[in-house]
Amino acid sequence: MLMLVLRRLTQPIGEGLTELKPLLLLVVVAALYTSHEIALRALAEIAPDHPNPLDYVCDELLACSKDIKGVHNRKMALFGICAFFNLPRESRPSTVNTNPQKVIDVAISIFDNLQRTLKAQAENRNEDDSDSDSDEESDDDVDTTKKKKSLNRRKLPEHLSDDDDEIDELTFDYIDAMSKDIKTFTGGNFDDDGSGESGDGTSFCEETDTEQFKTAFDEDTAPDVFVYFKNTMEKFEQAEPEIFQNMVHNLTTQQSTSLKELITICEQHVKSEESKQVEQAGGYDFKAAAAVPTEFNFAK
C-alpha cells in the first residue's frame, strides 16, 4: 500500500483533487511513525537517486498544512512532524536541521486548529445532549400535539379502516422524526441558501470523511498527541540542543505566546494521562505497612 501511495505522489495531481495530496502524505507519515525503517526503505526505492527523499515529504506536508482538516488528519500530521524530529540527524529531513523554526511554526498552527476543532465538537455534543434531555421531558406532550396537528393538516377519508388510519399516523410520525434527525445532524443552523453555517460562524464543527472511519490512532488506548509532542520536544532538546535553540530563539511574540500556551496544554494532558493510568491500575496504592496499634495512650 505504501508503494502505491508513493507512486501516486510522483504523478500530477489534477484540478479538483486538492485534498488528495494531503491524504497521501498522511499515509506516508503514518508509515514513518509506525516503522521508519520500512518507510525510509520504500522512499529510497521510489527515488533511488535522491539524497534524501524524505525532504520532499516534509516540505510538501508543511506546504499543504492549511489544507489538512479534521481531528484525525491533524493528529496524523502532528505525529508525522514528531517522527521527523525523532529520526537520526542523517535520516532527518534537511528542513528540520536547517530551518527548524518553520517546522515548529507549522506544528503550532496545526495544534491551534486541532484545539479549536475539538472545542467545537465538544460544544456541539453538549448542545445535542441538552436538546435530547429537553426532548425526552416533553415527549408525551409533543406526541399528543403532533397527532392532533397531523389529523388537522390532512382530512382522512371516512371509509379508511383502523389499519389505514394507523399507517397514516405512523407516516407523519416518521416524517417528524426525520426532520428532528436532520436538525440534529446539521445543528439546526442551515440558512435559506443551505450553506449549513450560521451568520456568525460560531456553530461550525469541522468534520471530514475520514472521521467516519476508526483507526488505531482513534482508540482510547492510542497515544495522546499532546503528550507525544511534549516528550518529543524534550528528547530533541537533549539530543540536538543547538538546533533546538535555533528553533525557539527567534520566534515572534505571537509564536512564543502560542508555544507557551501549547506547552501548558501538553502538561495538562500529561497529568490527565497519569491520572488515567492510575485509575486503570485500580487507584492509588497507599501501602500502609505500619501495624494498627491495639492500645492508645493520649497522655503521651
PDB file of C-alpha atoms in Angstrom:
ATOM      1  CA  MET A   1       0.000   0.000   0.000  1.00  0.00           C
ATOM      2  CA  LEU A   2       2.801   2.405   0.880  1.00  0.00           C
ATOM      3  CA  MET A   3       4.436   1.853  -2.508  1.00  0.00           C
ATOM      4  CA  LEU A   4       1.145   2.612  -4.282  1.00  0.00           C
ATOM      5  CA  VAL A   5       0.781   5.844  -2.315  1.00  0.00           C
ATOM      6  CA  LEU A   6       4.346   6.898  -3.071  1.00  0.00           C
ATOM      7  CA  ARG A   7       3.914   6.171  -6.785  1.00  0.00           C
ATOM      8  CA  ARG A   8       0.721   8.248  -6.829  1.00  0.00           C
ATOM      9  CA  LEU A   9       2.592  11.131  -5.208  1.00  0.00           C
ATOM     10  CA  THR A  10       5.065  11.107  -8.094  1.00  0.00           C
ATOM     11  CA  GLN A  11       2.218  11.695 -10.557  1.00  0.00           C
ATOM     12  CA  PRO A  12       0.483  15.034 -11.225  1.00  0.00           C
ATOM     13  CA  ILE A  13      -2.495  15.932  -9.034  1.00  0.00           C
ATOM     14  CA  GLY A  14      -5.303  17.207 -11.253  1.00  0.00           C
ATOM     15  CA  GLU A  15      -7.638  20.094 -10.536  1.00  0.00           C
ATOM     16  CA  GLY A  16     -10.456  19.253  -8.179  1.00  0.00           C
ATOM     17  CA  LEU A  17      -8.243  16.806  -6.280  1.00  0.00           C
ATOM     18  CA  THR A  18      -6.601  19.286  -3.922  1.00  0.00           C
ATOM     19  CA  GLU A  19      -7.480  17.124  -0.902  1.00  0.00           C
ATOM     20  CA  LEU A  20      -5.724  14.093  -2.375  1.00  0.00           C
ATOM     21  CA  LYS A  21      -2.119  15.156  -1.793  1.00  0.00           C
ATOM     22  CA  PRO A  22      -2.524  15.858   1.968  1.00  0.00           C
ATOM     23  CA  LEU A  23      -4.196  12.473   2.428  1.00  0.00           C
ATOM     24  CA  LEU A  24      -1.433  10.683   0.523  1.00  0.00           C
ATOM     25  CA  LEU A  25       1.205  12.467   2.580  1.00  0.00           C
ATOM     26  CA  LEU A  26      -0.562  11.485   5.794  1.00  0.00           C
ATOM     27  CA  VAL A  27      -0.366   7.827   4.772  1.00  0.00           C
ATOM     28  CA  VAL A  28       3.394   8.223   4.348  1.00  0.00           C
ATOM     29  CA  VAL A  29       3.902   9.945   7.712  1.00  0.00           C
ATOM     30  CA  ALA A  30       1.706   7.309   9.390  1.00  0.00           C
ATOM     31  CA  ALA A  31       4.031   4.657   7.980  1.00  0.00           C
ATOM     32  CA  LEU A  32       7.025   6.713   9.117  1.00  0.00           C
ATOM     33  CA  TYR A  33       5.610   6.911  12.640  1.00  0.00           C
ATOM     34  CA  THR A  34       4.780   3.187  12.722  1.00  0.00           C
ATOM     35  CA  SER A  35       8.069   1.922  11.256  1.00  0.00           C
ATOM     36  CA  HIS A  36      10.534   4.473   9.954  1.00  0.00           C
ATOM     37  CA  GLU A  37      12.844   1.716   8.647  1.00  0.00           C
ATOM     38  CA  ILE A  38      10.195   0.363   6.266  1.00  0.00           C
ATOM     39  CA  ALA A  39       9.087   3.858   5.243  1.00  0.00           C
ATOM     40  CA  LEU A  40      12.628   5.044   4.508  1.00  0.00           C
ATOM     41  CA  ARG A  41      13.357   1.871   2.550  1.00  0.00           C
ATOM     42  CA  ALA A  42      10.264   2.399   0.401  1.00  0.00           C
ATOM     43  CA  LEU A  43      11.169   6.049  -0.205  1.00  0.00           C
ATOM     44  CA  ALA A  44      14.677   5.065  -1.274  1.00  0.00           C
ATOM     45  CA  GLU A  45      13.238   2.521  -3.698  1.00  0.00           C
ATOM     46  CA  ILE A  46      10.907   5.079  -5.281  1.00  0.00           C
ATOM     47  CA  ALA A  47      13.595   7.781  -5.586  1.00  0.00           C
ATOM     48  CA  PRO A  48      16.959   5.982  -5.600  1.00  0.00           C
ATOM     49  CA  ASP A  49      18.856   8.993  -6.977  1.00  0.00           C
ATOM     50  CA  HIS A  50      17.565  11.462  -4.382  1.00  0.00           C
ATOM     51  CA  PRO A  51      19.947  12.109  -1.455  1.00  0.00           C
ATOM     52  CA  ASN A  52      17.011  12.176   0.981  1.00  0.00           C
ATOM     53  CA  PRO A  53      13.521  11.503  -0.432  1.00  0.00           C
ATOM     54  CA  LEU A  54      12.069  12.417   2.959  1.00  0.00           C
ATOM     55  CA  ASP A  55      12.836  16.059   2.155  1.00  0.00           C
ATOM     56  CA  TYR A  56      10.027  16.017  -0.391  1.00  0.00           C
ATOM     57  CA  VAL A  57       7.541  14.504   2.071  1.00  0.00           C
ATOM     58  CA  CYS A  58       8.420  17.013   4.786  1.00  0.00           C
ATOM     59  CA  ASP A  59       8.371  20.073   2.529  1.00  0.00           C
ATOM     60  CA  GLU A  60       5.070  19.091   0.911  1.00  0.00           C
ATOM     61  CA  LEU A  61       3.466  18.352   4.279  1.00  0.00           C
ATOM     62  CA  LEU A  62       4.469  21.754   5.619  1.00  0.00           C
ATOM     63  CA  ALA A  63       3.312  23.470   2.424  1.00  0.00           C
ATOM     64  CA  CYS A  64      -0.184  21.933   2.469  1.00  0.00           C
ATOM     65  CA  SER A  65      -0.680  22.010   6.249  1.00  0.00           C
ATOM     66  CA  LYS A  66      -3.555  24.503   5.903  1.00  0.00           C
ATOM     67  CA  ASP A  67      -5.416  22.005   3.728  1.00  0.00           C
ATOM     68  CA  ILE A  68      -5.342  19.359   6.466  1.00  0.00           C
ATOM     69  CA  LYS A  69      -8.770  19.256   8.097  1.00  0.00           C
ATOM     70  CA  GLY A  70     -10.471  17.360  10.880  1.00  0.00           C
ATOM     71  CA  VAL A  71      -9.261  15.883  14.149  1.00  0.00           C
ATOM     72  CA  HIS A  72      -7.830  12.614  12.839  1.00  0.00           C
ATOM     73  CA  ASN A  73      -5.886  14.134   9.950  1.00  0.00           C
ATOM     74  CA  ARG A  74      -4.386  16.896  12.095  1.00  0.00           C
ATOM     75  CA  LYS A  75      -3.308  14.366  14.690  1.00  0.00           C
ATOM     76  CA  MET A  76      -1.637  12.289  11.991  1.00  0.00           C
ATOM     77  CA  ALA A  77       0.195  15.346  10.647  1.00  0.00           C
ATOM     78  CA  LEU A  78       1.487  16.116  14.146  1.00  0.00           C
ATOM     79  CA  PHE A  79       2.585  12.531  14.711  1.00  0.00           C
ATOM     80  CA  GLY A  80       4.428  12.804  11.398  1.00  0.00           C
ATOM     81  CA  ILE A  81       6.175  16.026  12.405  1.00  0.00           C
ATOM     82  CA  CYS A  82       7.220  14.374  15.662  1.00  0.00           C
ATOM     83  CA  ALA A  83       8.540  11.444  13.635  1.00  0.00           C
ATOM     84  CA  PHE A  84      10.746  13.867  11.677  1.00  0.00           C
ATOM     85  CA  PHE A  85      12.274  15.149  14.925  1.00  0.00           C
ATOM     86  CA  ASN A  86      12.788  11.630  16.282  1.00  0.00           C
ATOM     87  CA  LEU A  87      14.851  10.454  13.319  1.00  0.00           C
ATOM     88  CA  PRO A  88      18.660  10.404  13.446  1.00  0.00           C
ATOM     89  CA  ARG A  89      20.249  13.535  12.016  1.00  0.00           C
ATOM     90  CA  GLU A  90      21.419  11.805   8.833  1.00  0.00           C
ATOM     91  CA  SER A  91      17.925  10.452   8.092  1.00  0.00           C
ATOM     92  CA  ARG A  92      16.042  13.536   9.216  1.00  0.00           C
ATOM     93  CA  PRO A  93      14.543  15.934   6.630  1.00  0.00           C
ATOM     94  CA  SER A  94      17.035  18.726   5.969  1.00  0.00           C
ATOM     95  CA  THR A  95      14.385  21.348   6.803  1.00  0.00           C
ATOM     96  CA  VAL A  96      14.326  20.131  10.403  1.00  0.00           C
ATOM     97  CA  ASN A  97      18.092  20.618  10.645  1.00  0.00           C
ATOM     98  CA  THR A  98      18.418  23.873   8.713  1.00  0.00           C
ATOM     99  CA  ASN A  99      15.088  25.629   9.322  1.00  0.00           C
ATOM    100  CA  PRO A 100      13.502  24.081  12.425  1.00  0.00           C
ATOM    101  CA  GLN A 101      11.589  27.285  13.179  1.00  0.00           C
ATOM    102  CA  LYS A 102       9.473  26.731  10.066  1.00  0.00           C
ATOM    103  CA  VAL A 103       8.603  23.238  11.273  1.00  0.00           C
ATOM    104  CA  ILE A 104       7.642  24.303  14.797  1.00  0.00           C
ATOM    105  CA  ASP A 105       5.576  27.188  13.421  1.00  0.00           C
ATOM    106  CA  VAL A 106       3.516  24.775  11.314  1.00  0.00           C
ATOM    107  CA  ALA A 107       3.162  22.422  14.287  1.00  0.00           C
ATOM    108  CA  ILE A 108       1.862  25.259  16.484  1.00  0.00           C
ATOM    109  CA  SER A 109      -0.652  26.239  13.790  1.00  0.00           C
ATOM    110  CA  ILE A 110      -1.926  22.661  13.415  1.00  0.00           C
ATOM    111  CA  PHE A 111      -2.244  22.300  17.188  1.00  0.00           C
ATOM    112  CA  ASP A 112      -4.196  25.561  17.362  1.00  0.00           C
ATOM    113  CA  ASN A 113      -6.655  24.410  14.690  1.00  0.00           C
ATOM    114  CA  LEU A 114      -6.894  20.984  16.322  1.00  0.00           C
ATOM    115  CA  GLN A 115      -7.841  22.506  19.666  1.00  0.00           C
ATOM    116  CA  ARG A 116     -10.486  24.750  18.085  1.00  0.00           C
ATOM    117  CA  THR A 117     -11.989  21.775  16.266  1.00  0.00           C
ATOM    118  CA  LEU A 118     -12.041  19.662  19.442  1.00  0.00           C
ATOM    119  CA  LYS A 119     -13.667  22.525  21.340  1.00  0.00           C
ATOM    120  CA  ALA A 120     -16.333  22.973  18.649  1.00  0.00           C
ATOM    121  CA  GLN A 121     -17.112  19.252  18.670  1.00  0.00           C
ATOM    122  CA  ALA A 122     -17.390  19.235  22.467  1.00  0.00           C
ATOM    123  CA  GLU A 123     -19.757  22.216  22.399  1.00  0.00           C
ATOM    124  CA  ASN A 124     -21.914  20.547  19.752  1.00  0.00           C
ATOM    125  CA  ARG A 125     -22.068  17.348  21.815  1.00  0.00           C
ATOM    126  CA  ASN A 126     -23.133  19.315  24.881  1.00  0.00           C
ATOM    127  CA  GLU A 127     -25.832  21.072  22.859  1.00  0.00           C
ATOM    128  CA  ASP A 128     -27.052  17.745  21.483  1.00  0.00           C
ATOM    129  CA  ASP A 129     -27.185  16.246  24.995  1.00  0.00           C
ATOM    130  CA  SER A 130     -29.112  19.277  26.235  1.00  0.00           C
ATOM    131  CA  ASP A 131     -31.544  19.065  23.325  1.00  0.00           C
ATOM    132  CA  SER A 132     -32.024  15.327  23.935  1.00  0.00           C
ATOM    133  CA  ASP A 133     -32.846  15.916  27.600  1.00  0.00           C
ATOM    134  CA  SER A 134     -35.359  18.611  26.683  1.00  0.00           C
ATOM    135  CA  ASP A 135     -36.930  16.399  24.036  1.00  0.00           C
ATOM    136  CA  GLU A 136     -37.322  13.490  26.464  1.00  0.00           C
ATOM    137  CA  GLU A 137     -39.006  15.688  29.060  1.00  0.00           C
ATOM    138  CA  SER A 138     -41.611  16.965  26.610  1.00  0.00           C
ATOM    139  CA  ASP A 139     -42.102  13.819  24.504  1.00  0.00           C
ATOM    140  CA  ASP A 140     -45.562  12.988  25.849  1.00  0.00           C
ATOM    141  CA  ASP A 141     -46.999  16.454  25.233  1.00  0.00           C
ATOM    142  CA  VAL A 142     -45.316  16.755  21.859  1.00  0.00           C
ATOM    143  CA  ASP A 143     -46.552  13.374  20.646  1.00  0.00           C
ATOM    144  CA  THR A 144     -50.125  14.287  21.554  1.00  0.00           C
ATOM    145  CA  THR A 145     -49.846  17.656  19.826  1.00  0.00           C
ATOM    146  CA  LYS A 146     -48.268  16.111  16.739  1.00  0.00           C
ATOM    147  CA  LYS A 147     -51.081  13.637  16.309  1.00  0.00           C
ATOM    148  CA  LYS A 148     -53.696  16.373  16.595  1.00  0.00           C
ATOM    149  CA  LYS A 149     -51.855  18.592  14.122  1.00  0.00           C
ATOM    150  CA  SER A 150     -51.324  15.745  11.682  1.00  0.00           C
ATOM    151  CA  LEU A 151     -55.023  14.935  11.644  1.00  0.00           C
ATOM    152  CA  ASN A 152     -55.910  18.612  11.224  1.00  0.00           C
ATOM    153  CA  ARG A 153     -53.455  19.012   8.345  1.00  0.00           C
ATOM    154  CA  ARG A 154     -54.949  16.175   6.402  1.00  0.00           C
ATOM    155  CA  LYS A 155     -58.586  15.128   6.219  1.00  0.00           C
ATOM    156  CA  LEU A 156     -58.757  11.359   6.246  1.00  0.00           C
ATOM    157  CA  PRO A 157     -61.458   9.748   4.142  1.00  0.00           C
ATOM    158  CA  GLU A 158     -64.205   8.269   6.289  1.00  0.00           C
ATOM    159  CA  HIS A 159     -64.028   4.915   4.533  1.00  0.00           C
ATOM    160  CA  LEU A 160     -60.467   4.224   5.771  1.00  0.00           C
ATOM    161  CA  SER A 161     -60.156   1.309   8.128  1.00  0.00           C
ATOM    162  CA  ASP A 162     -58.445   1.483  11.507  1.00  0.00           C
ATOM    163  CA  ASP A 163     -55.292  -0.057  10.000  1.00  0.00           C
ATOM    164  CA  ASP A 164     -55.126   2.608   7.292  1.00  0.00           C
ATOM    165  CA  ASP A 165     -55.564   5.314   9.902  1.00  0.00           C
ATOM    166  CA  GLU A 166     -52.698   3.852  11.947  1.00  0.00           C
ATOM    167  CA  ILE A 167     -50.397   3.719   8.919  1.00  0.00           C
ATOM    168  CA  ASP A 168     -51.144   7.355   8.093  1.00  0.00           C
ATOM    169  CA  GLU A 169     -50.331   8.498  11.629  1.00  0.00           C
ATOM    170  CA  LEU A 170     -47.104   6.484  11.624  1.00  0.00           C
ATOM    171  CA  THR A 171     -46.140   8.135   8.351  1.00  0.00           C
ATOM    172  CA  PHE A 172     -46.500  11.583   9.880  1.00  0.00           C
ATOM    173  CA  ASP A 173     -44.538  10.489  12.947  1.00  0.00           C
ATOM    174  CA  TYR A 174     -41.783   9.173  10.693  1.00  0.00           C
ATOM    175  CA  ILE A 175     -41.531  12.480   8.803  1.00  0.00           C
ATOM    176  CA  ASP A 176     -41.380  14.412  12.070  1.00  0.00           C
ATOM    177  CA  ALA A 177     -38.639  12.119  13.358  1.00  0.00           C
ATOM    178  CA  MET A 178     -36.644  12.558  10.158  1.00  0.00           C
ATOM    179  CA  SER A 179     -36.910  16.335  10.468  1.00  0.00           C
ATOM    180  CA  LYS A 180     -35.583  16.133  14.023  1.00  0.00           C
ATOM    181  CA  ASP A 181     -32.660  13.926  12.912  1.00  0.00           C
ATOM    182  CA  ILE A 182     -31.720  16.345  10.145  1.00  0.00           C
ATOM    183  CA  LYS A 183     -31.812  19.255  12.553  1.00  0.00           C
ATOM    184  CA  THR A 184     -29.591  17.365  14.996  1.00  0.00           C
ATOM    185  CA  PHE A 185     -27.110  16.437  12.263  1.00  0.00           C
ATOM    186  CA  THR A 186     -26.786  19.981  10.949  1.00  0.00           C
ATOM    187  CA  GLY A 187     -27.006  21.661  14.332  1.00  0.00           C
ATOM    188  CA  GLY A 188     -30.189  23.352  13.143  1.00  0.00           C
ATOM    189  CA  ASN A 189     -28.129  26.093  11.523  1.00  0.00           C
ATOM    190  CA  PHE A 190     -28.973  25.768   7.855  1.00  0.00           C
ATOM    191  CA  ASP A 191     -29.638  29.129   6.288  1.00  0.00           C
ATOM    192  CA  ASP A 192     -32.101  29.663   3.489  1.00  0.00           C
ATOM    193  CA  ASP A 193     -29.329  29.098   0.970  1.00  0.00           C
ATOM    194  CA  GLY A 194     -28.482  25.719   2.535  1.00  0.00           C
ATOM    195  CA  SER A 195     -24.947  26.717   3.364  1.00  0.00           C
ATOM    196  CA  GLY A 196     -25.081  24.981   6.723  1.00  0.00           C
ATOM    197  CA  GLU A 197     -23.288  27.797   8.565  1.00  0.00           C
ATOM    198  CA  SER A 198     -24.763  30.345  10.917  1.00  0.00           C
ATOM    199  CA  GLY A 199     -24.215  34.026  10.344  1.00  0.00           C
ATOM    200  CA  ASP A 200     -21.503  34.359  12.971  1.00  0.00           C
ATOM    201  CA  GLY A 201     -19.896  31.040  12.109  1.00  0.00           C
ATOM    202  CA  THR A 202     -19.724  30.012  15.787  1.00  0.00           C
ATOM    203  CA  SER A 203     -21.703  26.803  15.253  1.00  0.00           C
ATOM    204  CA  PHE A 204     -19.336  25.425  12.646  1.00  0.00           C
ATOM    205  CA  CYS A 205     -17.978  21.998  13.564  1.00  0.00           C
ATOM    206  CA  GLU A 206     -15.470  20.691  11.063  1.00  0.00           C
ATOM    207  CA  GLU A 207     -15.680  17.039  10.089  1.00  0.00           C
ATOM    208  CA  THR A 208     -14.043  15.178   7.223  1.00  0.00           C
ATOM    209  CA  ASP A 209     -14.956  11.917   5.518  1.00  0.00           C
ATOM    210  CA  THR A 210     -12.037  10.162   7.208  1.00  0.00           C
ATOM    211  CA  GLU A 211     -13.573  10.950  10.604  1.00  0.00           C
ATOM    212  CA  GLN A 212     -16.190   8.279   9.855  1.00  0.00           C
ATOM    213  CA  PHE A 213     -13.564   5.533   9.991  1.00  0.00           C
ATOM    214  CA  LYS A 214     -11.858   4.439  13.196  1.00  0.00           C
ATOM    215  CA  THR A 215      -8.163   3.570  13.178  1.00  0.00           C
ATOM    216  CA  ALA A 216      -5.700   2.570  15.887  1.00  0.00           C
ATOM    217  CA  PHE A 217      -4.911   6.269  16.315  1.00  0.00           C
ATOM    218  CA  ASP A 218      -8.545   6.989  17.257  1.00  0.00           C
ATOM    219  CA  GLU A 219      -8.888   4.411  20.017  1.00  0.00           C
ATOM    220  CA  ASP A 220      -8.889   5.329  23.701  1.00  0.00           C
ATOM    221  CA  THR A 221      -5.611   3.440  24.080  1.00  0.00           C
ATOM    222  CA  ALA A 222      -3.921   5.440  21.299  1.00  0.00           C
ATOM    223  CA  PRO A 223      -1.067   7.797  22.204  1.00  0.00           C
ATOM    224  CA  ASP A 224      -2.093  11.315  23.200  1.00  0.00           C
ATOM    225  CA  VAL A 225      -0.616  13.601  20.545  1.00  0.00           C
ATOM    226  CA  PHE A 226      -0.113  16.407  23.090  1.00  0.00           C
ATOM    227  CA  VAL A 227       1.859  14.110  25.399  1.00  0.00           C
ATOM    228  CA  TYR A 228       3.789  12.660  22.473  1.00  0.00           C
ATOM    229  CA  PHE A 229       4.728  16.115  21.201  1.00  0.00           C
ATOM    230  CA  LYS A 230       5.956  17.228  24.643  1.00  0.00           C
ATOM    231  CA  ASN A 231       8.078  14.096  25.041  1.00  0.00           C
ATOM    232  CA  THR A 232       9.447  14.501  21.514  1.00  0.00           C
ATOM    233  CA  MET A 233      10.490  18.107  22.127  1.00  0.00           C
ATOM    234  CA  GLU A 234      12.194  17.208  25.410  1.00  0.00           C
ATOM    235  CA  LYS A 235      14.157  14.392  23.760  1.00  0.00           C
ATOM    236  CA  PHE A 236      15.077  16.608  20.817  1.00  0.00           C
ATOM    237  CA  GLU A 237      16.311  19.365  23.134  1.00  0.00           C
ATOM    238  CA  GLN A 238      18.619  16.887  24.839  1.00  0.00           C
ATOM    239  CA  ALA A 239      19.828  15.272  21.610  1.00  0.00           C
ATOM    240  CA  GLU A 240      20.126  18.437  19.489  1.00  0.00           C
ATOM    241  CA  PRO A 241      20.474  21.442  21.843  1.00  0.00           C
ATOM    242  CA  GLU A 242      21.878  23.731  19.144  1.00  0.00           C
ATOM    243  CA  ILE A 243      19.119  23.023  16.629  1.00  0.00           C
ATOM    244  CA  PHE A 244      16.533  23.299  19.394  1.00  0.00           C
ATOM    245  CA  GLN A 245      17.800  26.759  20.364  1.00  0.00           C
ATOM    246  CA  ASN A 246      17.679  27.864  16.730  1.00  0.00           C
ATOM    247  CA  MET A 247      14.109  26.626  16.596  1.00  0.00           C
ATOM    248  CA  VAL A 248      12.774  28.590  19.580  1.00  0.00           C
ATOM    249  CA  HIS A 249      15.214  31.514  19.823  1.00  0.00           C
ATOM    250  CA  ASN A 250      13.863  33.835  17.114  1.00  0.00           C
ATOM    251  CA  LEU A 251      10.149  33.182  17.400  1.00  0.00           C
ATOM    252  CA  THR A 252       7.836  36.158  17.051  1.00  0.00           C
ATOM    253  CA  THR A 253       5.915  37.365  20.092  1.00  0.00           C
ATOM    254  CA  GLN A 254       2.763  35.672  18.854  1.00  0.00           C
ATOM    255  CA  GLN A 255       4.587  32.419  18.109  1.00  0.00           C
ATOM    256  CA  SER A 256       6.273  32.467  21.510  1.00  0.00           C
ATOM    257  CA  THR A 257       2.953  33.040  23.272  1.00  0.00           C
ATOM    258  CA  SER A 258       1.290  30.258  21.283  1.00  0.00           C
ATOM    259  CA  LEU A 259       4.148  27.886  22.102  1.00  0.00           C
ATOM    260  CA  LYS A 260       3.902  28.646  25.835  1.00  0.00           C
ATOM    261  CA  GLU A 261       0.154  28.044  25.756  1.00  0.00           C
ATOM    262  CA  LEU A 262       0.729  24.791  23.877  1.00  0.00           C
ATOM    263  CA  ILE A 263       3.282  23.633  26.458  1.00  0.00           C
ATOM    264  CA  THR A 264       0.790  24.365  29.247  1.00  0.00           C
ATOM    265  CA  ILE A 265      -1.891  22.328  27.487  1.00  0.00           C
ATOM    266  CA  CYS A 266       0.588  19.497  26.870  1.00  0.00           C
ATOM    267  CA  GLU A 267       1.415  19.426  30.587  1.00  0.00           C
ATOM    268  CA  GLN A 268      -2.292  19.225  31.387  1.00  0.00           C
ATOM    269  CA  HIS A 269      -2.585  16.249  29.054  1.00  0.00           C
ATOM    270  CA  VAL A 270       0.401  14.613  30.759  1.00  0.00           C
ATOM    271  CA  LYS A 271      -1.298  14.927  34.161  1.00  0.00           C
ATOM    272  CA  SER A 272      -4.545  13.620  32.712  1.00  0.00           C
ATOM    273  CA  GLU A 273      -2.689  10.663  31.203  1.00  0.00           C
ATOM    274  CA  GLU A 274      -1.047   9.897  34.543  1.00  0.00           C
ATOM    275  CA  SER A 275      -4.409  10.030  36.324  1.00  0.00           C
ATOM    276  CA  LYS A 276      -5.894   7.709  33.710  1.00  0.00           C
ATOM    277  CA  GLN A 277      -3.071   5.205  34.200  1.00  0.00           C
ATOM    278  CA  VAL A 278      -3.564   5.287  37.976  1.00  0.00           C
ATOM    279  CA  GLU A 279      -7.285   4.723  37.522  1.00  0.00           C
ATOM    280  CA  GLN A 280      -6.704   1.796  35.162  1.00  0.00           C
ATOM    281  CA  ALA A 281      -4.292   0.285  37.697  1.00  0.00           C
ATOM    282  CA  GLY A 282      -7.023   0.312  40.324  1.00  0.00           C
ATOM    283  CA  GLY A 283      -6.399   3.640  42.009  1.00  0.00           C
ATOM    284  CA  TYR A 284      -3.680   4.887  44.292  1.00  0.00           C
ATOM    285  CA  ASP A 285      -1.873   2.313  46.430  1.00  0.00           C
ATOM    286  CA  PHE A 286      -1.045   3.911  49.757  1.00  0.00           C
ATOM    287  CA  LYS A 287       0.630   0.733  51.095  1.00  0.00           C
ATOM    288  CA  ALA A 288       0.156   1.479  54.776  1.00  0.00           C
ATOM    289  CA  ALA A 289       2.624  -1.088  56.087  1.00  0.00           C
ATOM    290  CA  ALA A 290       2.537   0.058  59.703  1.00  0.00           C
ATOM    291  CA  ALA A 291       0.547  -2.161  62.038  1.00  0.00           C
ATOM    292  CA  VAL A 292      -2.545  -0.686  63.636  1.00  0.00           C
ATOM    293  CA  PRO A 293      -1.946  -0.281  67.419  1.00  0.00           C
ATOM    294  CA  THR A 294      -4.357  -2.045  69.740  1.00  0.00           C
ATOM    295  CA  GLU A 295      -3.892   0.467  72.591  1.00  0.00           C
ATOM    296  CA  PHE A 296      -3.811   4.272  72.515  1.00  0.00           C
ATOM    297  CA  ASN A 297      -2.160   6.419  75.193  1.00  0.00           C
ATOM    298  CA  PHE A 298      -3.356  10.008  74.816  1.00  0.00           C
ATOM    299  CA  ALA A 299      -1.366  11.090  77.870  1.00  0.00           C
ATOM    300  CA  LYS A 300       1.899  10.995  75.901  1.00  0.00           C
TER     301      LYS A 300
END
